[in-house]
Coordinates of C-alpha atoms and ligand atoms in Angstrom, one line a residue:
M27 CA -34.5 -41.1 -81.8
S28 CA -31.2 -40.6 -83.6
H29 CA -28.2 -40.2 -82.6
T30 CA -28.3 -36.7 -84.0
D31 CA -31.6 -35.9 -82.5
G32 CA -30.0 -36.2 -79.7
A33 CA -27.5 -34.0 -80.8
E34 CA -29.8 -31.2 -82.0
S35 CA -31.7 -31.7 -78.8
R36 CA -29.1 -30.8 -76.3
V37 CA -27.8 -28.2 -78.8
S38 CA -31.2 -26.5 -78.4
R39 CA -31.7 -27.3 -74.8
R40 CA -28.3 -25.2 -74.5
A41 CA -29.4 -22.1 -76.3
S42 CA -32.6 -22.1 -74.4
Q43 CA -31.0 -22.2 -71.2
E44 CA -28.4 -19.2 -72.4
R45 CA -31.9 -17.0 -73.3
K46 CA -33.1 -17.4 -69.7
K47 CA -29.8 -16.5 -67.9
R48 CA -30.1 -13.8 -70.3
N49 CA -33.3 -12.7 -69.4
L50 CA -32.6 -13.5 -65.2
I51 CA -29.5 -10.9 -66.0
S52 CA -32.0 -8.2 -67.9
K53 CA -34.4 -8.7 -64.9
I54 CA -31.9 -8.2 -61.9
V55 CA -30.6 -5.4 -63.8
V56 CA -33.9 -4.0 -64.2
I57 CA -34.9 -4.3 -60.8
G58 CA -31.3 -2.9 -59.7
L59 CA -31.8 0.4 -61.6
G60 CA -35.1 0.5 -60.3
L61 CA -33.8 0.3 -57.1
L62 CA -31.1 3.3 -58.4
V63 CA -33.8 5.3 -59.2
C64 CA -35.8 4.9 -55.8
V65 CA -32.8 4.9 -53.5
A66 CA -31.8 8.2 -55.5
A67 CA -35.5 9.8 -55.5
A68 CA -35.7 9.0 -51.6
M69 CA -32.4 11.2 -51.5
F70 CA -33.7 14.3 -52.9
I71 CA -37.2 14.2 -51.9
P72 CA -38.5 14.5 -48.3
S73 CA -39.2 11.1 -47.3
D74 CA -43.2 12.2 -46.8
S75 CA -43.6 13.8 -49.8
A76 CA -46.2 11.6 -50.6
Q77 CA -47.8 11.7 -48.3
F78 CA -49.1 15.2 -47.5
N79 CA -50.9 17.9 -50.0
T80 CA -52.1 21.3 -49.3
Q81 CA -54.4 20.9 -47.0
E82 CA -52.2 18.8 -45.1
V83 CA -49.8 21.3 -44.8
Q84 CA -53.2 24.0 -44.0
A85 CA -53.6 21.1 -41.3
A86 CA -49.9 21.1 -40.1
V87 CA -50.3 25.1 -39.9
Q88 CA -53.4 25.1 -38.0
Q89 CA -52.1 22.6 -35.3
L90 CA -49.3 25.7 -34.9
Y91 CA -52.0 27.7 -33.1
L92 CA -54.4 27.7 -30.3
N93 CA -57.4 28.7 -31.7
E94 CA -58.8 29.1 -35.3
Q95 CA -58.2 32.9 -35.6
Q96 CA -54.2 31.8 -35.6
D97 CA -52.8 34.1 -33.4
Y98 CA -52.2 32.8 -30.2
L99 CA -49.4 30.3 -29.9
N100 CA -50.3 26.3 -29.2
P101 CA -48.8 25.8 -25.8
D102 CA -47.6 22.4 -27.1
V103 CA -45.6 23.7 -29.8
T104 CA -42.1 22.7 -29.8
R105 CA -39.1 24.4 -32.3
E106 CA -39.2 21.2 -34.2
M107 CA -42.8 21.7 -35.3
I108 CA -42.4 24.7 -36.5
E109 CA -39.6 24.3 -38.6
D110 CA -41.1 21.2 -40.0
T111 CA -44.0 22.9 -40.8
V112 CA -41.8 26.0 -42.6
E113 CA -40.2 23.0 -44.1
K114 CA -43.3 21.5 -46.0
V115 CA -44.9 24.6 -46.8
D116 CA -41.7 25.6 -48.6
Y117 CA -41.7 22.6 -50.5
L118 CA -45.3 22.4 -51.7
G119 CA -44.2 25.5 -53.4
I120 CA -46.8 28.3 -51.4
K121 CA -45.9 31.8 -52.1
E122 CA -45.4 34.6 -50.4
T123 CA -48.5 35.7 -51.1
E124 CA -50.9 32.9 -49.7
A125 CA -52.1 32.9 -46.4
V126 CA -50.4 29.3 -45.2
Y127 CA -47.5 30.6 -46.0
Q128 CA -47.8 33.2 -43.9
K129 CA -49.2 31.9 -40.7
A130 CA -46.4 29.2 -40.4
Q131 CA -43.7 32.1 -40.7
E132 CA -45.8 34.5 -38.0
A133 CA -45.5 30.9 -36.0
R134 CA -41.9 31.0 -35.9
Q135 CA -41.7 34.8 -35.7
K136 CA -43.7 34.4 -33.0
F137 CA -42.1 31.2 -31.5
L138 CA -38.9 32.5 -31.6
A139 CA -39.8 36.4 -29.7
I140 CA -41.5 34.0 -27.3
E141 CA -38.2 32.1 -26.6
A142 CA -36.2 34.8 -26.5
L143 CA -38.0 36.8 -24.0
S144 CA -36.9 34.2 -21.5
N145 CA -33.2 36.1 -21.9
V146 CA -35.1 39.3 -20.6
Y147 CA -36.8 38.4 -17.6
A148 CA -36.5 37.1 -15.3
T149 CA -38.8 33.6 -14.5
E150 CA -38.5 29.5 -14.5
T151 CA -41.9 29.5 -16.7
A152 CA -42.0 30.8 -20.0
V153 CA -43.3 34.4 -20.0
I154 CA -46.4 33.5 -23.0
E155 CA -47.7 30.1 -22.8
G156 CA -50.7 30.1 -25.2
E157 CA -53.2 32.9 -23.8
S158 CA -51.9 33.1 -20.5
V159 CA -49.0 36.0 -20.1
Q160 CA -47.2 36.2 -16.5
A161 CA -47.6 39.7 -14.7
D162 CA -45.4 41.4 -12.9
L163 CA -42.0 40.1 -14.2
K164 CA -38.7 41.3 -13.3
L165 CA -35.6 41.6 -15.9
K166 CA -33.2 39.3 -15.7
E167 CA -30.3 41.3 -13.3
D168 CA -27.4 41.3 -16.4
L169 CA -29.6 42.7 -19.0
T170 CA -28.4 45.8 -20.2
L171 CA -30.0 48.5 -22.2
A172 CA -27.5 47.8 -25.5
S173 CA -28.9 44.1 -25.5
I174 CA -32.1 44.7 -24.8
Q175 CA -32.0 47.1 -27.4
E176 CA -30.3 44.4 -29.9
I177 CA -33.1 41.7 -28.9
S178 CA -36.1 43.7 -28.8
T179 CA -35.3 44.6 -32.6
R180 CA -34.4 41.0 -33.6
H181 CA -37.9 40.5 -32.7
Q182 CA -40.1 43.1 -33.8
L183 CA -43.6 42.0 -34.9
T184 CA -45.9 42.9 -37.0
G185 CA -49.2 42.8 -37.0
E186 CA -52.6 43.6 -34.8
D187 CA -53.4 40.8 -33.1
E188 CA -53.5 40.4 -29.3
L189 CA -50.4 37.9 -28.9
T190 CA -48.2 40.3 -31.1
T191 CA -49.6 43.5 -29.0
Q192 CA -48.2 41.4 -26.0
I193 CA -45.1 40.5 -27.6
N194 CA -44.7 44.2 -28.0
R195 CA -45.4 45.6 -25.7
L196 CA -43.2 43.3 -23.4
Y197 CA -39.8 43.9 -25.0
T198 CA -40.5 47.7 -25.1
E199 CA -41.4 47.6 -21.4
A200 CA -38.2 46.3 -20.7
T201 CA -36.6 48.9 -22.5
Q202 CA -38.1 51.4 -20.4
V203 CA -37.7 49.9 -17.0
L204 CA -34.3 49.6 -17.9
E205 CA -33.9 53.6 -19.2
E206 CA -35.8 54.2 -15.8
V207 CA -33.0 52.3 -14.2
A208 CA -30.4 54.4 -16.0
T209 CA -32.6 57.3 -14.8
V210 CA -31.9 56.4 -11.0
E211 CA -28.6 56.5 -11.2
E212 CA -28.1 59.6 -12.7
L213 CA -30.3 61.4 -10.1
L214 CA -28.5 59.3 -7.1
G215 CA -25.7 61.0 -8.7
T216 CA -26.9 64.2 -8.7
L217 CA -27.3 63.8 -4.2
P218 CA -24.4 65.8 -2.7
N219 CA -20.6 64.1 -2.5
D220 CA -20.0 65.6 0.8
L221 CA -22.8 66.8 3.2
S222 CA -20.0 68.4 6.0
G223 CA -20.7 72.0 4.8
E224 CA -23.8 73.7 4.4
V225 CA -26.6 71.6 3.5
N226 CA -29.9 72.8 1.7
L227 CA -32.5 70.5 3.3
T228 CA -35.4 72.9 1.2
E229 CA -33.6 71.8 -1.8
L230 CA -32.2 68.3 -1.1
L231 CA -35.6 66.9 0.9
P232 CA -37.4 66.3 -2.5
Q233 CA -34.5 65.4 -4.3
L234 CA -34.5 62.2 -1.6
I235 CA -38.4 61.9 -1.8
E236 CA -38.1 61.4 -5.4
V237 CA -35.3 59.1 -5.6
E238 CA -36.7 56.8 -2.8
T239 CA -40.5 56.9 -5.2
E240 CA -38.4 55.5 -8.1
L241 CA -36.2 52.9 -5.9
E242 CA -39.4 51.5 -4.9
R243 CA -41.3 51.6 -7.8
L244 CA -38.3 49.3 -9.8
E245 CA -37.8 47.3 -6.9
G246 CA -36.3 43.6 -8.0
Q247 CA -34.9 45.5 -11.5
P248 CA -31.6 45.0 -11.9
S249 CA -28.9 47.0 -9.7
I250 CA -31.6 48.6 -7.9
E251 CA -30.8 46.6 -4.5
T252 CA -27.1 48.3 -5.0
F253 CA -28.9 51.5 -5.3
Q254 CA -30.9 51.1 -2.6
S255 CA -28.6 50.5 0.2
D256 CA -26.4 53.4 -1.8
F257 CA -29.4 55.3 -0.8
E258 CA -29.3 54.4 2.4
D259 CA -26.5 54.8 3.4
K260 CA -26.6 58.5 1.9
V261 CA -30.1 59.4 3.7
T262 CA -28.4 58.0 7.2
E263 CA -25.6 60.6 6.8
V264 CA -28.3 63.0 6.2
A265 CA -30.0 62.3 9.1
D266 CA -26.7 62.5 11.1
V267 CA -26.8 66.2 9.5
I268 CA -30.2 67.0 10.7
K269 CA -29.9 66.0 14.1
E270 CA -26.9 67.9 14.7
Q271 CA -28.6 70.9 13.4
A272 CA -31.6 69.8 15.3
E273 CA -29.6 70.8 18.4
T274 CA -28.5 74.3 17.5
T275 CA -31.5 74.9 14.7
E276 CA -35.1 74.7 15.3
F277 CA -36.7 73.4 12.3
D278 CA -39.7 75.0 10.4
E279 CA -42.9 73.1 10.2
A280 CA -43.1 72.1 6.8
L281 CA -39.6 71.5 6.5
L282 CA -40.2 68.6 9.3
E283 CA -43.5 67.1 7.4
T284 CA -41.4 66.6 4.3
M285 CA -38.6 64.9 5.9
F286 CA -40.8 62.7 7.5
K287 CA -42.3 62.2 4.6
C288 CA -38.9 60.6 2.7
N289 CA -39.8 56.9 4.5
T290 CA -36.1 56.0 4.7
L291 CA -35.0 59.6 6.0
S292 CA -38.5 58.9 8.6
K293 CA -36.9 55.7 9.6
N294 CA -33.4 57.3 10.3
L295 CA -35.0 59.9 12.8
S296 CA -37.8 58.2 14.0
G297 CA -37.9 58.2 17.8
S298 CA -35.4 61.1 17.6
I299 CA -36.1 64.6 19.6
L300 CA -37.5 65.7 15.8
D301 CA -40.4 63.0 15.9
S302 CA -43.1 64.9 17.5
R303 CA -45.4 61.9 16.7
K304 CA -46.3 60.2 20.3
L305 CA -44.7 56.5 20.0
V306 CA -45.3 53.2 22.0
S307 CA -44.4 49.5 21.8
L308 CA -46.1 47.5 24.3
T309 CA -43.7 44.1 24.9
F310 CA -44.3 40.9 26.7
D311 CA -41.2 39.2 28.1
D312 CA -41.5 35.8 29.2
G313 CA -44.2 34.1 27.3
P314 CA -45.2 32.4 25.3
N315 CA -47.9 31.4 28.8
P316 CA -50.5 29.1 28.9
L317 CA -52.7 31.4 30.9
Y318 CA -51.9 34.3 29.8
T319 CA -51.0 34.7 26.6
Q320 CA -54.2 34.3 24.9
Q321 CA -56.3 36.7 27.0
V322 CA -53.4 39.3 26.0
L323 CA -53.9 38.2 22.2
D324 CA -57.9 38.7 22.6
I325 CA -57.3 42.1 24.6
L326 CA -54.3 43.5 21.9
A327 CA -56.7 42.3 19.2
K328 CA -59.8 43.9 21.2
Y329 CA -58.0 47.1 20.1
E330 CA -56.2 46.3 17.1
V331 CA -53.5 47.6 18.6
K332 CA -50.1 45.2 17.7
A333 CA -47.6 44.3 20.2
T334 CA -43.9 42.9 20.4
F335 CA -43.4 39.4 22.7
F336 CA -39.7 38.6 23.6
L337 CA -40.2 34.7 24.4
L338 CA -38.5 32.4 25.9
G339 CA -36.4 29.5 24.4
Q340 CA -37.9 27.1 26.8
E341 CA -42.2 28.3 26.8
V342 CA -41.5 28.6 23.4
E343 CA -40.8 24.4 23.3
R344 CA -43.6 23.9 25.9
H345 CA -46.6 25.6 23.9
P346 CA -44.7 25.8 19.7
D347 CA -48.4 26.6 19.4
L348 CA -49.1 29.7 21.5
A349 CA -46.2 31.0 19.7
K350 CA -47.1 30.7 16.0
K351 CA -50.7 32.0 17.2
I352 CA -48.7 35.1 18.3
V353 CA -47.9 35.7 14.8
E354 CA -50.4 34.7 13.1
E355 CA -52.3 37.5 14.7
G356 CA -49.9 39.9 13.5
H357 CA -47.4 40.9 16.7
M358 CA -43.5 40.3 16.8
V359 CA -42.4 37.9 18.0
A360 CA -38.5 38.2 19.9
N361 CA -35.5 37.0 21.5
H362 CA -35.3 36.4 25.6
S363 CA -32.7 33.2 25.9
F364 CA -33.7 30.0 26.5
G365 CA -33.8 29.4 30.1
H366 CA -33.8 33.2 30.9
P367 CA -30.5 33.3 33.0
N368 CA -28.7 36.0 34.0
L369 CA -26.0 37.4 30.8
A370 CA -23.5 39.0 32.7
E371 CA -22.6 35.7 34.9
I372 CA -21.8 33.5 32.3
S373 CA -19.4 33.0 28.9
D374 CA -19.5 34.1 25.3
E375 CA -20.1 30.7 24.4
E376 CA -22.9 29.7 27.0
V377 CA -24.7 33.6 25.8
L378 CA -24.1 32.1 22.4
K379 CA -26.0 29.3 22.8
E380 CA -28.7 30.5 24.8
I381 CA -30.1 33.2 21.9
N382 CA -29.2 31.0 19.2
Q383 CA -30.8 27.8 20.0
T384 CA -33.7 29.8 20.8
Q385 CA -33.6 31.7 17.3
D386 CA -34.1 28.1 16.1
V387 CA -37.0 26.9 18.6
I388 CA -38.4 30.5 17.6
F389 CA -38.4 29.7 13.8
D390 CA -39.5 25.7 14.3
A391 CA -42.5 26.9 15.8
T392 CA -43.4 30.1 13.7
G393 CA -41.4 30.5 10.3
V394 CA -40.2 33.8 11.9
T395 CA -36.1 34.7 12.6
P396 CA -36.6 37.3 15.7
T397 CA -34.1 40.2 14.6
M398 CA -34.7 41.1 18.1
Y399 CA -33.4 40.4 21.3
R400 CA -33.7 41.8 25.1
M401 CA -31.2 40.1 27.9
P402 CA -33.2 38.8 30.7
Y403 CA -32.8 41.1 33.7
G404 CA -31.4 43.7 31.2
A405 CA -27.7 42.3 32.2
G406 CA -25.1 41.6 29.9
G407 CA -24.2 45.0 28.8
A408 CA -21.9 45.9 25.4
R409 CA -20.1 43.0 26.2
V410 CA -23.5 40.4 24.7
V411 CA -24.4 43.9 22.1
N412 CA -21.5 42.5 20.6
L413 CA -21.7 39.1 19.9
F414 CA -24.7 39.7 17.7
P415 CA -24.2 42.4 15.6
E416 CA -27.1 40.7 14.0
L417 CA -29.6 41.3 15.6
E418 CA -30.9 44.1 17.3
S419 CA -30.9 44.7 21.7
V420 CA -34.2 46.2 23.0
I421 CA -34.4 47.2 26.3
W422 CA -37.3 49.7 27.7
N423 CA -37.6 52.9 29.7
V424 CA -40.5 52.6 31.4
D425 CA -41.0 49.1 33.5
S426 CA -44.6 48.7 34.4
E427 CA -43.3 46.7 37.3
D428 CA -45.7 44.0 37.2
W429 CA -43.5 41.5 38.1
I430 CA -43.7 43.3 42.1
S431 CA -47.6 44.1 42.0
D432 CA -50.4 42.2 41.6
D433 CA -52.8 44.9 41.5
A434 CA -53.6 46.0 37.8
Y435 CA -54.4 49.7 38.7
L436 CA -50.6 50.0 40.6
I437 CA -49.4 49.0 37.1
Y438 CA -51.2 51.0 35.4
E439 CA -50.5 54.2 37.3
N440 CA -47.0 53.0 36.9
V441 CA -47.2 53.0 33.5
A442 CA -49.6 56.5 33.4
A443 CA -46.9 58.4 35.2
N444 CA -44.0 57.3 33.8
M445 CA -45.1 57.6 29.9
L446 CA -42.3 60.0 27.7
P447 CA -43.4 60.8 23.9
H448 CA -41.2 57.6 22.9
T449 CA -41.4 54.8 24.9
V450 CA -41.0 51.8 25.2
I451 CA -43.0 49.7 28.9
L452 CA -41.5 46.4 29.9
M453 CA -44.7 43.7 31.0
H454 CA -45.0 40.1 31.2
D455 CA -47.3 38.2 30.3
K456 CA -47.8 36.0 32.6
H457 CA -49.6 37.3 35.4
Q458 CA -53.8 38.5 35.3
S459 CA -52.4 41.5 36.8
T460 CA -50.8 42.1 33.7
V461 CA -53.6 41.0 31.8
D462 CA -56.3 43.4 33.8
S463 CA -54.0 46.5 33.8
L464 CA -54.0 46.3 29.7
E465 CA -58.0 46.8 29.9
L466 CA -57.3 50.2 31.3
I467 CA -53.5 51.2 29.8
I468 CA -54.7 50.2 26.4
P469 CA -57.5 53.0 26.2
D470 CA -55.7 55.5 27.7
L471 CA -52.7 55.8 24.8
L472 CA -55.5 55.6 22.6
D473 CA -56.7 58.6 23.8
Q474 CA -53.9 60.4 24.7
G475 CA -53.2 60.0 20.9
Y476 CA -50.0 57.4 20.9
E477 CA -49.2 55.3 18.0
F478 CA -48.6 51.8 18.4
V479 CA -45.5 50.8 17.3
D480 CA -42.7 48.0 17.2
P481 CA -39.7 48.8 19.9
L482 CA -37.6 49.2 17.1
E483 CA -39.5 52.6 15.7
V484 CA -39.5 54.4 18.8
G485 CA -35.7 54.4 18.5
M486 CA -34.4 54.5 21.7
E487 CA -31.5 55.7 22.2
F488 CA -29.5 52.9 24.1
L489 CA -29.1 49.0 23.3
Y490 CA -28.3 48.5 26.7
Y491 CA -28.0 49.3 30.3
E492 CA -24.7 50.3 31.9
Ligands
ZN542 ZN1 -37.8 38.1 31.4

């Protein structure tokens, strides 16, 4: 090999190296450009564009629905699923005339309409889920006629299918309820403000009945609770006027009958001289008693009448199951203090403790918080009554004297000789003679046409004995 050869060969080797370098650079440039194109493409095309076609879009739309007919929505569907599917349909350029496009749009509209129903109805869970629609819904308390009209216009659906009909119905009904609430408010406004002058009862009573019926029908709907208490106040005023008139006027039968057709008024007049019904309340004090209470319950059940049991806290603690049984059999439980002290002889603090502790004990045993109490020996007067503004003090106007006599027939005679048209009878479920006397007393009172009611319905004039 010559020197020149060596030189030539070095030159050619250098040239070949240059070529390789250029090739490499151009390869890198090509790869780089390729990558750039890919990145650019990825930026403009939805990431999964390559993975779906028309069939897959159809499948995605079907997923939004519960059934083949594609009317009810799949309960598991989310807002994201819907938006995603609508986007795919748009991307594929599926036209408005095509069914798959229609169904994706419909799913979206239905979903939004159902979602908005949760701003209309007061409920923790979805108003419509799959095929199930909640019934007996109440409107949200802050809903107004203007806002429901705005929401329902926005979500009005066109279509013949069942779900569309149900959604539209729920919006229509919400609007109707609020219109009815507005009507009740108007009706309330037409009742006379001032009842001090001449009151035309023939005109007023049907008005009261109409308002009452509407209030009962719309119970639980927005503002109704407020209207209800306004109405009750008004009826109490009317009742006072009626009672006053009753002292000088004799009402005709038809008018009297109308008075008692209005439940709120009837409650106010219950037990008054206008109430021609024969009312009796059987009350049993000092229980529950393991020997006698169950026997009393059995006789009450036999004659299908209800009674009220004024329970002692200490006895309820001993026999909670009996207290519970009384409630389970549909009778009233009331408070008769904890340990039966003479409330007139103990301090306010002690009186409060006697009654409040018993409220708790009765609630724990029965799940019921009493609304009535009776002072042991009927003693305590206005001082005790004033301590419990939230509770009703209940006395009696016929004493069976079952605590004196152990002769069932004598107890029956005591009662029979003293019955009034409106009577609260005092008894004690702690004597066998009391139990036995019931077999005489109850059938006799039923024969005479007495209704067995709770003591408040009898409407005693007095809350306590002086
Ligand atoms: Zn007692």
